PDB file of C-alpha atoms in Angstrom:
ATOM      1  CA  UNK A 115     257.804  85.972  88.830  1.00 76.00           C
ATOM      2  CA  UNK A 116     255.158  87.435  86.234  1.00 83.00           C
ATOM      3  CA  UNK A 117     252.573  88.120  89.411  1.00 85.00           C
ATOM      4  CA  UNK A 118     255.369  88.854  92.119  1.00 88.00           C
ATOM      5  CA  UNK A 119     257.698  91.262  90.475  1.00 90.00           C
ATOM      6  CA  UNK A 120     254.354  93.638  89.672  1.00 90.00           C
ATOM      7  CA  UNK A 121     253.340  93.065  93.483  1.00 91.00           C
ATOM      8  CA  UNK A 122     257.048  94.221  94.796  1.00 92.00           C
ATOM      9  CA  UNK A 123     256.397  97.155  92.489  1.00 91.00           C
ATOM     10  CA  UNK A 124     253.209  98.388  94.275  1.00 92.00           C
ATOM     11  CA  UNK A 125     254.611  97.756  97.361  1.00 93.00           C
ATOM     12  CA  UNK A 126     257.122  99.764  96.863  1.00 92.00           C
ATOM     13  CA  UNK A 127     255.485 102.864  95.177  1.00 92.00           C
ATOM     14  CA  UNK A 128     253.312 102.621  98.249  1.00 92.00           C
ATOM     15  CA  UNK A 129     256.638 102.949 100.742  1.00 92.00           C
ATOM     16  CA  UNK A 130     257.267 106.381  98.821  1.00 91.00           C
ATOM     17  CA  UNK A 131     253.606 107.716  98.916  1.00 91.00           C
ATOM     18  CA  UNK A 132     253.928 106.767 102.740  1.00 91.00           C
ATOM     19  CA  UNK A 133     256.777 108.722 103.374  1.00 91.00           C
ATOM     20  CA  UNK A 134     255.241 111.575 101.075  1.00 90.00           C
ATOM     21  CA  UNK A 135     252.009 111.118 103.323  1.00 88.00           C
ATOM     22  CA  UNK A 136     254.315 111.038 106.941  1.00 89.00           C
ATOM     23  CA  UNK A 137     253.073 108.300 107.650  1.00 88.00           C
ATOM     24  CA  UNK A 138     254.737 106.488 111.035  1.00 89.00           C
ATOM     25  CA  UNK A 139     257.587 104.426 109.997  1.00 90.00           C
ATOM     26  CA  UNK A 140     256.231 101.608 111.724  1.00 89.00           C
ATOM     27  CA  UNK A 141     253.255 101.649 109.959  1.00 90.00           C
ATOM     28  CA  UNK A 142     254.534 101.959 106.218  1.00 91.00           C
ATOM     29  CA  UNK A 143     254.895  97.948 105.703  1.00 92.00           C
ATOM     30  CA  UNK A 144     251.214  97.895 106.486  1.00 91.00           C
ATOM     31  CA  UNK A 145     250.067 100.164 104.478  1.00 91.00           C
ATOM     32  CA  UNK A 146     252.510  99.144 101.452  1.00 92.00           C
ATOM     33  CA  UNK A 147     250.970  95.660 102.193  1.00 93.00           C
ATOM     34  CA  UNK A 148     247.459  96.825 101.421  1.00 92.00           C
ATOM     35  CA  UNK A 149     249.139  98.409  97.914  1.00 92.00           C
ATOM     36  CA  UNK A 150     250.539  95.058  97.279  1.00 93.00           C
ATOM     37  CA  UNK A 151     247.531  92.991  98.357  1.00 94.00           C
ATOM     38  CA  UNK A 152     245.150  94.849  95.644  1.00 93.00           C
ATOM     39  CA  UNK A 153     247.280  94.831  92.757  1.00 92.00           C
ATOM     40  CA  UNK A 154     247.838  90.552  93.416  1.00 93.00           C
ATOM     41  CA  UNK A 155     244.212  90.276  93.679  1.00 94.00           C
ATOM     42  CA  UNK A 156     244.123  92.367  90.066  1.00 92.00           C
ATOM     43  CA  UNK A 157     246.601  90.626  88.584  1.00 91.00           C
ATOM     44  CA  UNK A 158     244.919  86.971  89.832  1.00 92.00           C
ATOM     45  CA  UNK A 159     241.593  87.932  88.322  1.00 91.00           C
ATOM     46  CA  UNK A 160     241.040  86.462  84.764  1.00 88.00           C
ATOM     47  CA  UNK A 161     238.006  88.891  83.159  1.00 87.00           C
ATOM     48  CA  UNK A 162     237.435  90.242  80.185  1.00 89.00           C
ATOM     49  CA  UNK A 163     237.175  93.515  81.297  1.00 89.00           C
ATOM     50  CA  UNK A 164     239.263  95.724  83.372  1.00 90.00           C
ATOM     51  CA  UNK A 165     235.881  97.087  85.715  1.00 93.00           C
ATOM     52  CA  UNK A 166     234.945  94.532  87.674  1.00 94.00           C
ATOM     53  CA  UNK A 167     239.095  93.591  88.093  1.00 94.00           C
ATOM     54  CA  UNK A 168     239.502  96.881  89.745  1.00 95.00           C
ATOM     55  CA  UNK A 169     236.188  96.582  91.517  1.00 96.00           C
ATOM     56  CA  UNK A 170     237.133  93.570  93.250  1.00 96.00           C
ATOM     57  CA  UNK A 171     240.562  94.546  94.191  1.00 95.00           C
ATOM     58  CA  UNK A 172     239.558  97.927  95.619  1.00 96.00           C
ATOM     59  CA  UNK A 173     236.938  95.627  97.814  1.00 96.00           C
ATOM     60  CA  UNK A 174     239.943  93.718  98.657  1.00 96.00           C
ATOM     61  CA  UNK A 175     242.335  96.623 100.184  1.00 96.00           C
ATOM     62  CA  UNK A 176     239.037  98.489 101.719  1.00 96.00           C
ATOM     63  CA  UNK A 177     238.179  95.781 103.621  1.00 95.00           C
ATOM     64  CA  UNK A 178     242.118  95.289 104.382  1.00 95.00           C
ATOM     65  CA  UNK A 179     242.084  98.867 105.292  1.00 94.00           C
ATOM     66  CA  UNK A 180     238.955  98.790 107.735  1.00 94.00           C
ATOM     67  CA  UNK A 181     240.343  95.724 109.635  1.00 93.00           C
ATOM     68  CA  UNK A 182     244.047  97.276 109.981  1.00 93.00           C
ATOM     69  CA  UNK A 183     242.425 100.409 111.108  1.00 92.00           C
ATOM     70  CA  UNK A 184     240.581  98.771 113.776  1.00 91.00           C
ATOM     71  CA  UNK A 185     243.712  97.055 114.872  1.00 91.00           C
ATOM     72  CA  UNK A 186     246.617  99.473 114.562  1.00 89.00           C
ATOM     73  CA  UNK A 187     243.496 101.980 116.301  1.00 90.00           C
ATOM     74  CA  UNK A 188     244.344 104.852 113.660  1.00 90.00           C
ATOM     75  CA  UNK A 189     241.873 106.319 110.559  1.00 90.00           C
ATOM     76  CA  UNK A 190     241.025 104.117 107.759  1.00 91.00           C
ATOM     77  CA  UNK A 191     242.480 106.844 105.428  1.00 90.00           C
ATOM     78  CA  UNK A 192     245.858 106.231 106.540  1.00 89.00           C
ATOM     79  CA  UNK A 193     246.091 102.523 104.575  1.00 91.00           C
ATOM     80  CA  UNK A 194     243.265 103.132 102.326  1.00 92.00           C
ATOM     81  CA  UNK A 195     244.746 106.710 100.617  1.00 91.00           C
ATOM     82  CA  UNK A 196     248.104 104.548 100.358  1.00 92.00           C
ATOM     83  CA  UNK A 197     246.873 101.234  99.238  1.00 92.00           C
ATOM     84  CA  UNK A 198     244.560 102.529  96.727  1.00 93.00           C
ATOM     85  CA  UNK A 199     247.200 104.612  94.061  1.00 92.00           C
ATOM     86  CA  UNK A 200     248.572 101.467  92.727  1.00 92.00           C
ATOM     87  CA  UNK A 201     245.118 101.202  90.984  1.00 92.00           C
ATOM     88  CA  UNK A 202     244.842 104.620  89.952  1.00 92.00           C
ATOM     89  CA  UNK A 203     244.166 105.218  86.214  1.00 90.00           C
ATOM     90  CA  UNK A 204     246.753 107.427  85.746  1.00 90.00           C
ATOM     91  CA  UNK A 205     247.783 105.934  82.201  1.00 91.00           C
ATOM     92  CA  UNK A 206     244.140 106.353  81.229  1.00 92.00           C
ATOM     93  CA  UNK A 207     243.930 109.466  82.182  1.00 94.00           C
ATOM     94  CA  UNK A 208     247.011 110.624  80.149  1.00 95.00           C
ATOM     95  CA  UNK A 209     246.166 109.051  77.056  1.00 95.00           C
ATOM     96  CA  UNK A 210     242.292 110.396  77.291  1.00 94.00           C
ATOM     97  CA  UNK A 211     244.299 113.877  77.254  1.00 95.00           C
ATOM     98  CA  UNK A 212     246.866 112.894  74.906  1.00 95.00           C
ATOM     99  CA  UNK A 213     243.768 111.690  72.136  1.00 95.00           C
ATOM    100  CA  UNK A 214     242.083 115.069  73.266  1.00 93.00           C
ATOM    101  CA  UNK A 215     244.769 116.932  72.371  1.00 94.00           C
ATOM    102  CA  UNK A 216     245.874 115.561  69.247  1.00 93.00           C
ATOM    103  CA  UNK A 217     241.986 115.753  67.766  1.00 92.00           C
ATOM    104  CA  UNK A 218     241.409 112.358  68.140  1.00 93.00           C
ATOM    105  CA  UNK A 219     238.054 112.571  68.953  1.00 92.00           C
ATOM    106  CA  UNK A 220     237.037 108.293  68.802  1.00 94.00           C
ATOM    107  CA  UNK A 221     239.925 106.960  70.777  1.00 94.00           C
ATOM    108  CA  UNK A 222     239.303 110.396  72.990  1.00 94.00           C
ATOM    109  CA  UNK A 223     235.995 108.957  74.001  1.00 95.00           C
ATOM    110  CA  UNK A 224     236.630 105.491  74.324  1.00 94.00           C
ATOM    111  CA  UNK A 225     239.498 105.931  76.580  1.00 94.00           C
ATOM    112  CA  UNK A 226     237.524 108.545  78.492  1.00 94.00           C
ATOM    113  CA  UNK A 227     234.702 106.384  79.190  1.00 95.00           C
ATOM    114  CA  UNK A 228     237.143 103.757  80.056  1.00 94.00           C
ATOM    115  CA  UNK A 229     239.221 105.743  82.716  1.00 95.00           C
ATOM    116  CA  UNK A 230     235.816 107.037  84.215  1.00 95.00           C
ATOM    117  CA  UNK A 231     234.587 103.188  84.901  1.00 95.00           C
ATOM    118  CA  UNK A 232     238.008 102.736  86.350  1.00 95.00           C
ATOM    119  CA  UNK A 233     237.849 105.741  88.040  1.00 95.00           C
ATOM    120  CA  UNK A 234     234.092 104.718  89.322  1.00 95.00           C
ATOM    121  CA  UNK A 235     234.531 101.351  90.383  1.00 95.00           C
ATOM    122  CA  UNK A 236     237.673 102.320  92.637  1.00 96.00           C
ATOM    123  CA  UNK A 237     235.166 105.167  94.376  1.00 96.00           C
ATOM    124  CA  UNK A 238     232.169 102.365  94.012  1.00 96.00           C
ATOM    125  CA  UNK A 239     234.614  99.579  95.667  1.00 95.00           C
ATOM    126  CA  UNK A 240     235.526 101.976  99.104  1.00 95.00           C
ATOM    127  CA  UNK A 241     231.934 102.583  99.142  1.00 96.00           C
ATOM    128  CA  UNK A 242     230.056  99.779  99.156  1.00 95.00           C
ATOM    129  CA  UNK A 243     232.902  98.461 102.441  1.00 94.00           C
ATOM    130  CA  UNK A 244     232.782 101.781 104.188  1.00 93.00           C
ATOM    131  CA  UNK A 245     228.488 101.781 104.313  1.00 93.00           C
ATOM    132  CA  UNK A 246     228.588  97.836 105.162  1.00 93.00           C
ATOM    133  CA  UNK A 247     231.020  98.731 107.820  1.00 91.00           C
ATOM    134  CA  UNK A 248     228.943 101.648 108.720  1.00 88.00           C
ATOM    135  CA  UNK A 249     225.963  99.693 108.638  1.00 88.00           C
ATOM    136  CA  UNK A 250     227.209  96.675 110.605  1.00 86.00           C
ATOM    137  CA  UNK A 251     228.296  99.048 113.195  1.00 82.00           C
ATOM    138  CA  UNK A 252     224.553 100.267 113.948  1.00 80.00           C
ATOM    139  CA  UNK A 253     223.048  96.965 113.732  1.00 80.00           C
ATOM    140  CA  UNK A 254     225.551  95.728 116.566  1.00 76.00           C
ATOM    141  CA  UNK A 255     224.357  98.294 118.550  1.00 73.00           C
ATOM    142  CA  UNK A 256     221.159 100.030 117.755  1.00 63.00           C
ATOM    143  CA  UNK A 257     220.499 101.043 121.449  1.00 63.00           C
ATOM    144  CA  UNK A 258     223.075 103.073 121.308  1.00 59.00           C
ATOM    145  CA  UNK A 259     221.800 104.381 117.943  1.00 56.00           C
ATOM    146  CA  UNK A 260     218.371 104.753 118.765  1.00 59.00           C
ATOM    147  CA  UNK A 261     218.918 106.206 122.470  1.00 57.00           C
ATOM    148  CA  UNK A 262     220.734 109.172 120.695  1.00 54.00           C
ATOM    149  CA  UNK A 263     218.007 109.372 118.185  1.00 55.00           C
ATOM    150  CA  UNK A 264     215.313 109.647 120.830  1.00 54.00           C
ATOM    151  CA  UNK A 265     217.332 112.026 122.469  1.00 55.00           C
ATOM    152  CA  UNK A 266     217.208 114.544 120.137  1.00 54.00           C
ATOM    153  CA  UNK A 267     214.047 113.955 118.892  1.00 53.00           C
ATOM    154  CA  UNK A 268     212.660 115.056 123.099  1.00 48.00           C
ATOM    155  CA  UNK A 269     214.388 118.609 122.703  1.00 45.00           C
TER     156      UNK A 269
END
């Protein structure tokens, strides 16, 4: 119940960005899936540190997000933009202001610097799937790739 009450949670705060987003009814489980997906895979991981936690998980629902895209035939944006706000820093990014605000200049920083890993390992996370996905989709076919290439390169 610890783990699944957390995962309902996302799910759901997904299901309301969705219909803030218009996306297709019959698509908001999916994407709320992907929401729920990455915040288990968060909450499974045992690290000290909060980075590599989010790192992982944003792997997690950009890979989810590339393979539903291929099969529902729609953008990736649609489950990614959706499945990624449950691991938003918005907390962090309160508090940073909060400690700004107040004059707090030491627990300003910290939390700063904190929210900005969070922040960079989410953007490092879709990434590091999109170029491997981008990558694997020239190497299966480079004629293709190269035939356009050489094609410009006559004119």
């Amino acid at each position: 119940m610890r783990i699944l009450l957390p995962c309902i949670y996302a799910f759901l705060s997904c299901a309301a960005f969705s219909i803030y987003f218009n996306v297709s009814p019959k698509r908001i489980p999916l994407t709320c899936l992907g929401g729920a997906l990455g915040w288990l895979v968060y909450l499974l991981l045992d690290f000290p540190s909060d980075v590599p936690r989010y790192f992982i998980a944003t792997v997690v629902i950009s890979v989810y997000a590339e393979l539903m895209a291929r099969v529902c035939k729609v953008p990736v944006t649609l489950f990614l933009t959706t499945a990624v706000l449950p691991l938003v820093p918005g907390g962090g990014m309160y508090y940073t202001m909060e400690y700004c605000l107040r004059g707090e200049t030491a627990l300003f920083v910290e939390t700063g610097l904190n929210t900005l890993a969070l922040a960079g390992a989410i953007a490092l996370g879709i990434m590091l799937v999109s170029s491997l996905v981008r990558m694997w989709k020239v190497m299966k076919a480079p004629k293709l790739f190269y035939k356009d290439k050489i094609q410009r390169e006559d004119y």
